[in-house]
PDB file of C-alpha atoms in Angstrom:
ATOM      1  CA  MET A  24     -97.474  86.372  17.547  1.00 43.00           C
ATOM      2  CA  SER A  25     -98.427  89.363  15.304  1.00 43.00           C
ATOM      3  CA  ARG A  26     -98.407  93.374  15.769  1.00 45.00           C
ATOM      4  CA  ALA A  27     -99.602  96.027  13.402  1.00 45.00           C
ATOM      5  CA  LEU A  28     -97.151  98.744  12.939  1.00 43.00           C
ATOM      6  CA  PRO A  29     -98.244 102.295  11.849  1.00 44.00           C
ATOM      7  CA  LYS A  30     -96.035 104.503   9.556  1.00 43.00           C
ATOM      8  CA  TYR A  31     -92.807 105.043  11.045  1.00 41.00           C
ATOM      9  CA  ASN A  32     -89.643 106.361   9.472  1.00 42.00           C
ATOM     10  CA  LYS A  33     -86.910 103.819   8.975  1.00 40.00           C
ATOM     11  CA  ARG A  34     -83.560 104.213   8.149  1.00 39.00           C
ATOM     12  CA  ARG A  35     -83.089 101.575   5.335  1.00 38.00           C
ATOM     13  CA  VAL A  36     -79.907  99.486   4.711  1.00 36.00           C
ATOM     14  CA  ALA A  37     -79.041 100.717   1.374  1.00 35.00           C
ATOM     15  CA  VAL A  38     -76.976  97.796   0.235  1.00 33.00           C
ATOM     16  CA  PHE A  39     -77.351  94.109   1.970  1.00 35.00           C
ATOM     17  CA  GLY A  40     -76.342  90.809   0.287  1.00 38.00           C
ATOM     18  CA  GLY A  41     -76.468  88.184   3.109  1.00 38.00           C
ATOM     19  CA  ALA A  42     -78.767  85.993   4.433  1.00 35.00           C
ATOM     20  CA  ALA A  43     -80.962  87.879   6.715  1.00 35.00           C
ATOM     21  CA  ALA A  44     -86.267  92.518   6.741  1.00 35.00           C
ATOM     22  CA  VAL A  45     -86.114  91.386   6.792  1.00 34.00           C
ATOM     23  CA  ALA A  46     -85.405  90.259   8.528  1.00 34.00           C
ATOM     24  CA  LEU A  47     -85.982  93.003   9.078  1.00 34.00           C
ATOM     25  CA  SER A  48     -86.544  90.745   8.903  1.00 35.00           C
ATOM     26  CA  GLY A  49     -87.597  90.635   8.892  1.00 36.00           C
ATOM     27  CA  ALA A  50     -86.865  91.610  10.049  1.00 34.00           C
ATOM     28  CA  VAL A  51     -88.709  90.874  10.323  1.00 33.00           C
ATOM     29  CA  ILE A  52     -90.853  90.474  11.386  1.00 34.00           C
ATOM     30  CA  ALA A  53     -92.660  90.114  13.541  1.00 33.00           C
ATOM     31  CA  GLY A  54     -96.263  91.946  16.462  1.00 36.00           C
ATOM     32  CA  THR A  55     -94.615  90.635  13.832  1.00 35.00           C
ATOM     33  CA  ALA A  56     -95.670  89.856  10.346  1.00 34.00           C
ATOM     34  CA  LEU A  57     -95.162  86.480  10.597  1.00 32.00           C
ATOM     35  CA  ALA A  58     -92.393  85.267   7.986  1.00 34.00           C
ATOM     36  CA  GLY A  59     -91.439  82.158   6.153  1.00 36.00           C
ATOM     37  CA  THR A  60     -89.215  80.787   3.633  1.00 34.00           C
ATOM     38  CA  PRO A  61     -91.247  80.937   0.263  1.00 35.00           C
ATOM     39  CA  ALA A  62     -93.927  78.296   0.101  1.00 35.00           C
ATOM     40  CA  LYS A  63     -96.520  77.533  -2.253  1.00 35.00           C
ATOM     41  CA  SER A  64     -99.817  78.469  -1.011  1.00 36.00           C
ATOM     42  CA  GLY A  65    -101.558  75.822  -2.631  1.00 36.00           C
ATOM     43  CA  GLY A  66    -104.898  73.904  -1.489  1.00 35.00           C
ATOM     44  CA  ALA A  67    -102.923  71.595   0.920  1.00 32.00           C
ATOM     45  CA  ALA A  68    -100.802  74.201   2.469  1.00 32.00           C
ATOM     46  CA  GLN A  69    -103.909  76.394   3.105  1.00 30.00           C
ATOM     47  CA  ALA A  70    -106.043  73.513   4.603  1.00 28.00           C
ATOM     48  CA  ARG A  71    -103.375  73.285   7.096  1.00 29.00           C
ATOM     49  CA  THR A  72    -103.738  77.001   7.783  1.00 30.00           C
ATOM     50  CA  LEU A  73    -107.114  76.613   8.893  1.00 34.00           C
ATOM     51  CA  ALA A  74    -105.767  74.698  12.027  1.00 36.00           C
ATOM     52  CA  SER A  75    -102.196  76.625  12.300  1.00 47.00           C
ATOM     53  CA  PRO A  76    -101.862  80.078  10.588  1.00 66.00           C
ATOM     54  CA  GLY A  77     -98.466  79.293   9.348  1.00 77.00           C
ATOM     55  CA  THR A  78     -96.205  82.318   8.165  1.00 84.00           C
ATOM     56  CA  ILE A  79     -96.297  84.862   5.453  1.00 88.00           C
ATOM     57  CA  SER A  80     -93.174  85.472   3.444  1.00 87.00           C
ATOM     58  CA  CYS A  81     -92.296  88.416   1.271  1.00 91.00           C
ATOM     59  CA  PRO A  82     -89.551  89.204  -1.199  1.00 90.00           C
ATOM     60  CA  ASP A  83     -86.818  91.726   0.198  1.00 89.00           C
ATOM     61  CA  VAL A  84     -87.739  94.853  -1.541  1.00 91.00           C
ATOM     62  CA  ALA A  85     -84.260  96.528   0.036  1.00 89.00           C
ATOM     63  CA  ALA A  86     -81.793  94.486  -1.266  1.00 87.00           C
ATOM     64  CA  LYS A  87     -83.012  95.054  -4.803  1.00 87.00           C
ATOM     65  CA  LEU A  88     -82.596  98.651  -4.536  1.00 89.00           C
ATOM     66  CA  PRO A  89     -80.109 100.394  -6.564  1.00 88.00           C
ATOM     67  CA  ALA A  90     -78.158 103.191  -4.516  1.00 87.00           C
ATOM     68  CA  VAL A  91     -80.563 105.745  -3.213  1.00 87.00           C
ATOM     69  CA  PRO A  92     -80.109 109.278  -3.775  1.00 87.00           C
ATOM     70  CA  ALA A  93     -79.652 111.492  -0.360  1.00 85.00           C
ATOM     71  CA  SER A  94     -83.070 113.546  -1.802  1.00 87.00           C
ATOM     72  CA  ALA A  95     -84.933 110.624  -1.781  1.00 87.00           C
ATOM     73  CA  GLN A  96     -83.465 108.539   1.229  1.00 89.00           C
ATOM     74  CA  ALA A  97     -86.379 109.930   3.722  1.00 89.00           C
ATOM     75  CA  GLU A  98     -89.304 108.921   1.241  1.00 90.00           C
ATOM     76  CA  VAL A  99     -87.740 105.276   0.772  1.00 90.00           C
ATOM     77  CA  ASP A 100     -87.402 104.925   4.260  1.00 90.00           C
ATOM     78  CA  ARG A 101     -91.014 105.655   5.156  1.00 90.00           C
ATOM     79  CA  ASN A 102     -92.194 103.350   2.390  1.00 92.00           C
ATOM     80  CA  LEU A 103     -89.731 100.260   3.202  1.00 92.00           C
ATOM     81  CA  ALA A 104     -91.099 101.046   6.868  1.00 92.00           C
ATOM     82  CA  LEU A 105     -94.697 100.742   5.273  1.00 92.00           C
ATOM     83  CA  LEU A 106     -93.778  97.492   3.662  1.00 93.00           C
ATOM     84  CA  GLN A 107     -93.098  95.822   7.084  1.00 90.00           C
ATOM     85  CA  THR A 108     -96.094  97.263   8.594  1.00 91.00           C
ATOM     86  CA  GLN A 109     -98.038  95.934   5.922  1.00 91.00           C
ATOM     87  CA  ILE A 110     -96.904  92.406   6.484  1.00 91.00           C
ATOM     88  CA  GLN A 111     -97.149  92.471  10.231  1.00 89.00           C
ATOM     89  CA  GLU A 112    -101.018  93.709   9.481  1.00 90.00           C
ATOM     90  CA  ALA A 113    -101.508  90.641   7.278  1.00 89.00           C
ATOM     91  CA  GLY A 114     -99.762  88.308   9.616  1.00 86.00           C
ATOM     92  CA  LYS A 115    -102.223  89.850  12.282  1.00 87.00           C
ATOM     93  CA  ARG A 116    -105.108  89.202  10.089  1.00 86.00           C
ATOM     94  CA  LEU A 117    -103.867  85.689   9.065  1.00 85.00           C
ATOM     95  CA  GLN A 118    -103.916  84.854  13.145  1.00 84.00           C
ATOM     96  CA  THR A 119    -107.314  86.182  13.827  1.00 85.00           C
ATOM     97  CA  THR A 120    -108.896  84.613  11.095  1.00 83.00           C
ATOM     98  CA  VAL A 121    -107.896  80.843  11.599  1.00 80.00           C
ATOM     99  CA  GLY A 122    -110.680  78.784  10.245  1.00 77.00           C
ATOM    100  CA  GLN A 123    -112.410  81.076   8.447  1.00 79.00           C
ATOM    101  CA  GLY A 124    -113.320  80.942   4.771  1.00 75.00           C
ATOM    102  CA  GLY A 125    -112.695  78.129   2.169  1.00 76.00           C
ATOM    103  CA  PRO A 126    -109.544  76.847   0.586  1.00 75.00           C
ATOM    104  CA  ASN A 127    -109.046  80.153  -1.298  1.00 82.00           C
ATOM    105  CA  PHE A 128    -109.512  82.448   1.516  1.00 85.00           C
ATOM    106  CA  VAL A 129    -105.884  83.307   2.472  1.00 87.00           C
ATOM    107  CA  ASN A 130    -105.057  84.219  -1.261  1.00 87.00           C
ATOM    108  CA  ASN A 131    -108.354  85.986  -1.605  1.00 87.00           C
ATOM    109  CA  ALA A 132    -108.662  87.839   1.592  1.00 88.00           C
ATOM    110  CA  ILE A 133    -105.184  88.211   2.880  1.00 90.00           C
ATOM    111  CA  LEU A 134    -102.031  87.470   0.058  1.00 91.00           C
ATOM    112  CA  GLY A 135    -104.146  89.178  -2.538  1.00 90.00           C
ATOM    113  CA  PRO A 136    -104.814  92.686  -1.118  1.00 92.00           C
ATOM    114  CA  LEU A 137    -101.171  92.538   0.562  1.00 93.00           C
ATOM    115  CA  LYS A 138     -99.954  92.428  -3.052  1.00 92.00           C
ATOM    116  CA  ASP A 139    -101.948  95.355  -3.972  1.00 92.00           C
ATOM    117  CA  LYS A 140    -100.735  97.482  -1.238  1.00 92.00           C
ATOM    118  CA  ARG A 141     -97.144  96.234  -1.344  1.00 94.00           C
ATOM    119  CA  THR A 142     -97.529  97.122  -5.364  1.00 92.00           C
ATOM    120  CA  SER A 143     -98.181 100.652  -4.630  1.00 92.00           C
ATOM    121  CA  THR A 144     -95.897 101.043  -2.000  1.00 93.00           C
ATOM    122  CA  ILE A 145     -93.154  99.605  -3.847  1.00 93.00           C
ATOM    123  CA  ASP A 146     -93.906 101.971  -6.898  1.00 91.00           C
ATOM    124  CA  ARG A 147     -93.722 104.853  -4.706  1.00 91.00           C
ATOM    125  CA  ILE A 148     -90.233 103.579  -3.648  1.00 93.00           C
ATOM    126  CA  ALA A 149     -89.313 103.560  -7.583  1.00 91.00           C
ATOM    127  CA  ILE A 150     -90.869 107.078  -8.010  1.00 91.00           C
ATOM    128  CA  ALA A 151     -89.077 108.492  -5.323  1.00 89.00           C
ATOM    129  CA  ILE A 152     -85.535 107.145  -6.725  1.00 89.00           C
ATOM    130  CA  GLY A 153     -86.552 107.755 -10.233  1.00 85.00           C
ATOM    131  CA  ARG A 154     -86.531 111.365  -9.638  1.00 77.00           C
ATOM    132  CA  THR A 155     -82.351 110.575 -11.053  1.00 68.00           C
ATOM    133  CA  THR A 156     -82.857 107.100 -12.278  1.00 76.00           C
ATOM    134  CA  LYS A 157     -85.753 104.732 -11.905  1.00 81.00           C
ATOM    135  CA  PRO A 158     -85.308 101.451 -11.020  1.00 84.00           C
ATOM    136  CA  THR A 159     -87.108  98.874 -13.276  1.00 84.00           C
ATOM    137  CA  GLY A 160     -88.709  95.406 -12.418  1.00 84.00           C
ATOM    138  CA  LEU A 161     -89.413  95.978  -8.639  1.00 88.00           C
ATOM    139  CA  ASP A 162     -93.197  94.962  -8.977  1.00 86.00           C
ATOM    140  CA  SER A 163     -92.064  91.696  -9.170  1.00 88.00           C
ATOM    141  CA  LEU A 164     -91.267  91.835  -5.646  1.00 88.00           C
ATOM    142  CA  ALA A 165     -94.869  92.584  -4.569  1.00 89.00           C
ATOM    143  CA  THR A 166     -96.052  88.899  -4.268  1.00 89.00           C
ATOM    144  CA  CYS A 167     -95.990  87.216  -1.048  1.00 89.00           C
ATOM    145  CA  THR A 168     -96.407  83.649  -0.114  1.00 88.00           C
ATOM    146  CA  LEU A 169     -97.594  81.685   2.880  1.00 84.00           C
ATOM    147  CA  ASN A 170     -95.564  78.965   4.719  1.00 77.00           C
ATOM    148  CA  ALA A 171     -97.837  76.596   6.621  1.00 63.00           C
ATOM    149  CA  SER A 172     -95.165  74.999   8.191  1.00 46.00           C
ATOM    150  CA  GLY A 173     -94.703  78.118  10.806  1.00 39.00           C
ATOM    151  CA  THR A 174     -90.960  78.624  10.072  1.00 34.00           C
ATOM    152  CA  GLY A 175     -89.103  80.695   8.016  1.00 34.00           C
ATOM    153  CA  ALA A 176     -88.770  84.652   7.637  1.00 34.00           C
ATOM    154  CA  ALA A 177     -90.050  87.583   6.124  1.00 39.00           C
ATOM    155  CA  GLY A 178     -89.735  91.394   5.807  1.00 39.00           C
ATOM    156  CA  GLY A 179     -90.403  94.202   4.016  1.00 36.00           C
ATOM    157  CA  GLY A 180     -88.366  92.050   3.523  1.00 36.00           C
ATOM    158  CA  ALA A 181     -87.146  88.671   2.777  1.00 33.00           C
ATOM    159  CA  GLY A 182     -88.797  85.717   0.932  1.00 34.00           C
ATOM    160  CA  THR A 183     -85.692  83.809   0.768  1.00 31.00           C
ATOM    161  CA  PRO A 184     -83.889  85.695   3.639  1.00 31.00           C
ATOM    162  CA  SER A 185     -81.861  88.064   2.537  1.00 30.00           C
ATOM    163  CA  THR A 186     -80.447  91.463   3.592  1.00 32.00           C
ATOM    164  CA  ALA A 187     -82.576  93.359   5.553  1.00 34.00           C
ATOM    165  CA  ALA A 188     -85.146  90.196   6.368  1.00 33.00           C
ATOM    166  CA  THR A 189     -87.113  90.303   9.532  1.00 35.00           C
ATOM    167  CA  ARG A 190     -87.161  87.129  10.892  1.00 32.00           C
ATOM    168  CA  GLN A 191     -90.028  86.651  12.779  1.00 31.00           C
ATOM    169  CA  SER A 192     -91.951  83.988  14.688  1.00 27.00           C
ATOM    170  CA  GLY A 193     -90.813  80.359  14.568  1.00 26.00           C
ATOM    171  CA  THR A 194     -86.976  81.164  13.911  1.00 29.00           C
ATOM    172  CA  GLY A 195     -86.273  83.035  17.456  1.00 33.00           C
ATOM    173  CA  THR A 196     -84.393  85.361  15.076  1.00 39.00           C
ATOM    174  CA  SER A 197     -86.053  89.037  14.969  1.00 43.00           C
ATOM    175  CA  THR A 198     -84.091  90.349  12.197  1.00 44.00           C
ATOM    176  CA  ALA A 199     -80.794  89.559  10.233  1.00 43.00           C
ATOM    177  CA  ALA A 200     -78.998  92.108   8.299  1.00 46.00           C
ATOM    178  CA  GLY A 201     -75.711  92.013   6.586  1.00 43.00           C
ATOM    179  CA  GLY A 202     -73.693  90.817   3.521  1.00 44.00           C
ATOM    180  CA  GLY A 203     -70.499  89.727   2.530  1.00 51.00           C
ATOM    181  CA  PRO A 204     -69.078  90.664   5.964  1.00 68.00           C
ATOM    182  CA  GLY A 205     -71.553  88.368   7.636  1.00 75.00           C
ATOM    183  CA  THR A 206     -74.918  88.241   8.826  1.00 81.00           C
ATOM    184  CA  ILE A 207     -76.399  90.428  12.127  1.00 86.00           C
ATOM    185  CA  SER A 208     -79.019  87.837  13.889  1.00 87.00           C
ATOM    186  CA  CYS A 209     -81.260  89.143  17.142  1.00 91.00           C
ATOM    187  CA  PRO A 210     -83.796  87.530  19.097  1.00 91.00           C
ATOM    188  CA  ASP A 211     -87.491  87.872  18.205  1.00 90.00           C
ATOM    189  CA  VAL A 212     -88.785  90.256  20.589  1.00 91.00           C
ATOM    190  CA  ALA A 213     -92.329  90.499  19.500  1.00 89.00           C
ATOM    191  CA  ALA A 214     -92.990  86.784  19.604  1.00 88.00           C
ATOM    192  CA  LYS A 215     -91.840  86.819  23.344  1.00 89.00           C
ATOM    193  CA  LEU A 216     -94.228  89.606  24.650  1.00 91.00           C
ATOM    194  CA  PRO A 217     -97.430  88.842  26.256  1.00 91.00           C
ATOM    195  CA  ALA A 218    -100.741  90.023  25.193  1.00 90.00           C
ATOM    196  CA  VAL A 219    -100.393  93.973  24.487  1.00 89.00           C
ATOM    197  CA  PRO A 220    -102.707  96.342  26.080  1.00 89.00           C
ATOM    198  CA  ALA A 221    -104.610  98.429  23.320  1.00 88.00           C
ATOM    199  CA  SER A 222    -103.660 101.617  25.296  1.00 89.00           C
ATOM    200  CA  ALA A 223     -99.907 100.455  24.610  1.00 89.00           C
ATOM    201  CA  GLN A 224    -100.222  99.015  21.486  1.00 90.00           C
ATOM    202  CA  ALA A 225     -98.968 102.477  19.438  1.00 88.00           C
ATOM    203  CA  GLU A 226     -96.137 102.604  21.696  1.00 89.00           C
ATOM    204  CA  VAL A 227     -94.970  99.088  21.423  1.00 90.00           C
ATOM    205  CA  ASP A 228     -95.407  99.138  17.813  1.00 89.00           C
ATOM    206  CA  ARG A 229     -93.208 102.075  17.629  1.00 89.00           C
ATOM    207  CA  ASN A 230     -90.390 100.625  19.568  1.00 90.00           C
ATOM    208  CA  LEU A 231     -91.093  97.105  17.669  1.00 90.00           C
ATOM    209  CA  ALA A 232     -90.114  99.298  14.599  1.00 89.00           C
ATOM    210  CA  LEU A 233     -87.383 101.038  15.980  1.00 90.00           C
ATOM    211  CA  LEU A 234     -85.817  97.501  16.849  1.00 91.00           C
ATOM    212  CA  GLN A 235     -85.892  96.767  13.075  1.00 88.00           C
ATOM    213  CA  THR A 236     -84.354 100.211  11.978  1.00 88.00           C
ATOM    214  CA  GLN A 237     -81.710  99.847  14.426  1.00 88.00           C
ATOM    215  CA  ILE A 238     -80.720  96.522  12.803  1.00 88.00           C
ATOM    216  CA  GLN A 239     -80.834  97.752   9.579  1.00 86.00           C
ATOM    217  CA  GLU A 240     -78.416 100.608  10.364  1.00 87.00           C
ATOM    218  CA  VAL A 241     -75.954  98.091  11.997  1.00 85.00           C
ATOM    219  CA  GLY A 242     -76.037  96.145   9.121  1.00 84.00           C
ATOM    220  CA  LYS A 243     -75.153  98.901   7.017  1.00 84.00           C
ATOM    221  CA  ARG A 244     -72.427  99.761   9.099  1.00 84.00           C
ATOM    222  CA  LEU A 245     -71.141  96.274   9.039  1.00 83.00           C
ATOM    223  CA  GLN A 246     -70.941  96.655   5.161  1.00 81.00           C
ATOM    224  CA  THR A 247     -69.287  99.769   5.240  1.00 83.00           C
ATOM    225  CA  THR A 248     -66.528  99.000   7.860  1.00 81.00           C
ATOM    226  CA  VAL A 249     -65.143  95.984   6.139  1.00 78.00           C
ATOM    227  CA  GLY A 250     -61.462  95.528   6.686  1.00 77.00           C
ATOM    228  CA  GLN A 251     -61.442  97.926   9.729  1.00 78.00           C
ATOM    229  CA  GLY A 252     -60.111  97.539  13.697  1.00 74.00           C
ATOM    230  CA  GLY A 253     -58.765  94.525  14.960  1.00 76.00           C
ATOM    231  CA  PRO A 254     -60.492  90.969  15.661  1.00 75.00           C
ATOM    232  CA  ASN A 255     -62.804  92.415  18.229  1.00 83.00           C
ATOM    233  CA  PHE A 256     -63.877  95.532  16.050  1.00 86.00           C
ATOM    234  CA  VAL A 257     -67.593  94.027  15.193  1.00 86.00           C
ATOM    235  CA  ASN A 258     -68.260  93.384  19.038  1.00 86.00           C
ATOM    236  CA  ASN A 259     -66.938  96.530  20.273  1.00 88.00           C
ATOM    237  CA  ALA A 260     -67.989  99.136  17.432  1.00 88.00           C
ATOM    238  CA  ILE A 261     -71.208  97.390  16.140  1.00 88.00           C
ATOM    239  CA  LEU A 262     -72.711  94.459  18.386  1.00 91.00           C
ATOM    240  CA  GLY A 263     -72.209  96.163  21.378  1.00 91.00           C
ATOM    241  CA  PRO A 264     -73.818  99.352  21.114  1.00 92.00           C
ATOM    242  CA  LEU A 265     -76.609  97.639  19.214  1.00 93.00           C
ATOM    243  CA  LYS A 266     -76.995  95.492  22.440  1.00 92.00           C
ATOM    244  CA  ASP A 267     -77.171  98.837  24.325  1.00 92.00           C
ATOM    245  CA  LYS A 268     -79.767 100.694  21.979  1.00 92.00           C
ATOM    246  CA  ARG A 269     -81.897  97.071  22.052  1.00 95.00           C
ATOM    247  CA  THR A 270     -81.762  97.187  25.856  1.00 93.00           C
ATOM    248  CA  SER A 271     -83.193 100.685  26.022  1.00 93.00           C
ATOM    249  CA  THR A 272     -85.831 100.040  23.619  1.00 94.00           C
ATOM    250  CA  ILE A 273     -87.128  96.996  24.764  1.00 95.00           C
ATOM    251  CA  ASP A 274     -87.240  98.216  28.144  1.00 93.00           C
ATOM    252  CA  ARG A 275     -89.533 100.968  26.835  1.00 93.00           C
ATOM    253  CA  ILE A 276     -91.994  97.979  25.263  1.00 94.00           C
ATOM    254  CA  ALA A 277     -91.944  96.538  28.951  1.00 93.00           C
ATOM    255  CA  ILE A 278     -92.585  99.723  30.798  1.00 93.00           C
ATOM    256  CA  ALA A 279     -95.864 100.395  28.150  1.00 92.00           C
ATOM    257  CA  ILE A 280     -97.195  97.159  28.740  1.00 93.00           C
ATOM    258  CA  GLY A 281     -96.681  97.374  32.406  1.00 92.00           C
ATOM    259  CA  ARG A 282     -98.719 100.368  32.879  1.00 92.00           C
ATOM    260  CA  THR A 283    -102.057  98.780  32.478  1.00 90.00           C
ATOM    261  CA  THR A 284    -101.190  95.271  32.982  1.00 91.00           C
ATOM    262  CA  THR A 285     -98.307  92.826  34.456  1.00 91.00           C
ATOM    263  CA  LYS A 286     -94.931  94.373  33.424  1.00 92.00           C
ATOM    264  CA  PRO A 287     -93.198  91.460  31.424  1.00 91.00           C
ATOM    265  CA  THR A 288     -89.651  90.485  32.643  1.00 91.00           C
ATOM    266  CA  GLY A 289     -86.741  88.626  31.173  1.00 91.00           C
ATOM    267  CA  LEU A 290     -86.977  90.754  27.959  1.00 92.00           C
ATOM    268  CA  ASP A 291     -83.490  91.998  28.465  1.00 90.00           C
ATOM    269  CA  SER A 292     -82.301  88.619  27.400  1.00 93.00           C
ATOM    270  CA  LEU A 293     -83.079  89.481  24.118  1.00 93.00           C
ATOM    271  CA  ALA A 294     -81.251  92.627  23.486  1.00 92.00           C
ATOM    272  CA  ALA A 295     -77.899  90.752  22.433  1.00 93.00           C
ATOM    273  CA  CYS A 296     -77.371  90.013  18.784  1.00 92.00           C
ATOM    274  CA  THR A 297     -74.872  87.733  17.297  1.00 90.00           C
ATOM    275  CA  LEU A 298     -72.745  87.828  13.565  1.00 86.00           C
ATOM    276  CA  THR A 299     -72.539  84.746  11.561  1.00 81.00           C
ATOM    277  CA  LYS A 300     -70.116  84.662   8.832  1.00 73.00           C
TER     278      LYS A 300
END
């Protein structure tokens, strides 16, 4: 299931190194930018997408950034959030255009425009950081791929899931964030939602974006608290508070949908996340 996210501020995870987007991730994902491990988008793969859309996977930009100056953090976060939105929009278009066009339709109508948008957004990130020292080579992260198998992860995000990767439909994982200390993985909320009424779409999108932000924030905390506390530190100081935040956010999503149609139930079971070493 895919969702279009508007531009929302995200607090980016500055340094993530483990398996995750991204994902947040895809992160990512998810009402989501469908995500997958990078796969070739050649004729055979695209032929399969005419029957089954598959998933879009993009390289993880957040993981490739240098330390972000405080003065550039807000702008970088906005554009990292926009990368997620762009993938989610492309994922939605992938779903709604099944069966359209010829063998090159996905490349020409979806992946190509997505690359152009990502190139511009990534450039803005580099320029924002570059007011001190501009990072180079980020434009190589603009190209996304299609995985027609329907499994994998993507995010603003992760191609081969890494730091802030948004994991979307197919894996059951919404976002994974982390690095050396491990990877935090959370259930994919967007994939479990029913059809969202148009009147609730914006609010649902905002809260889906917030779920990604929350995971990215704890991924950063996981990195910066390595070695602290006892054996239960991660559960008590990171996973527990994350569950509480996700519970509230998921409840807002259910309430928004329930204003005009049947309120979805059982979503609170998606609040708990896990740590994988």
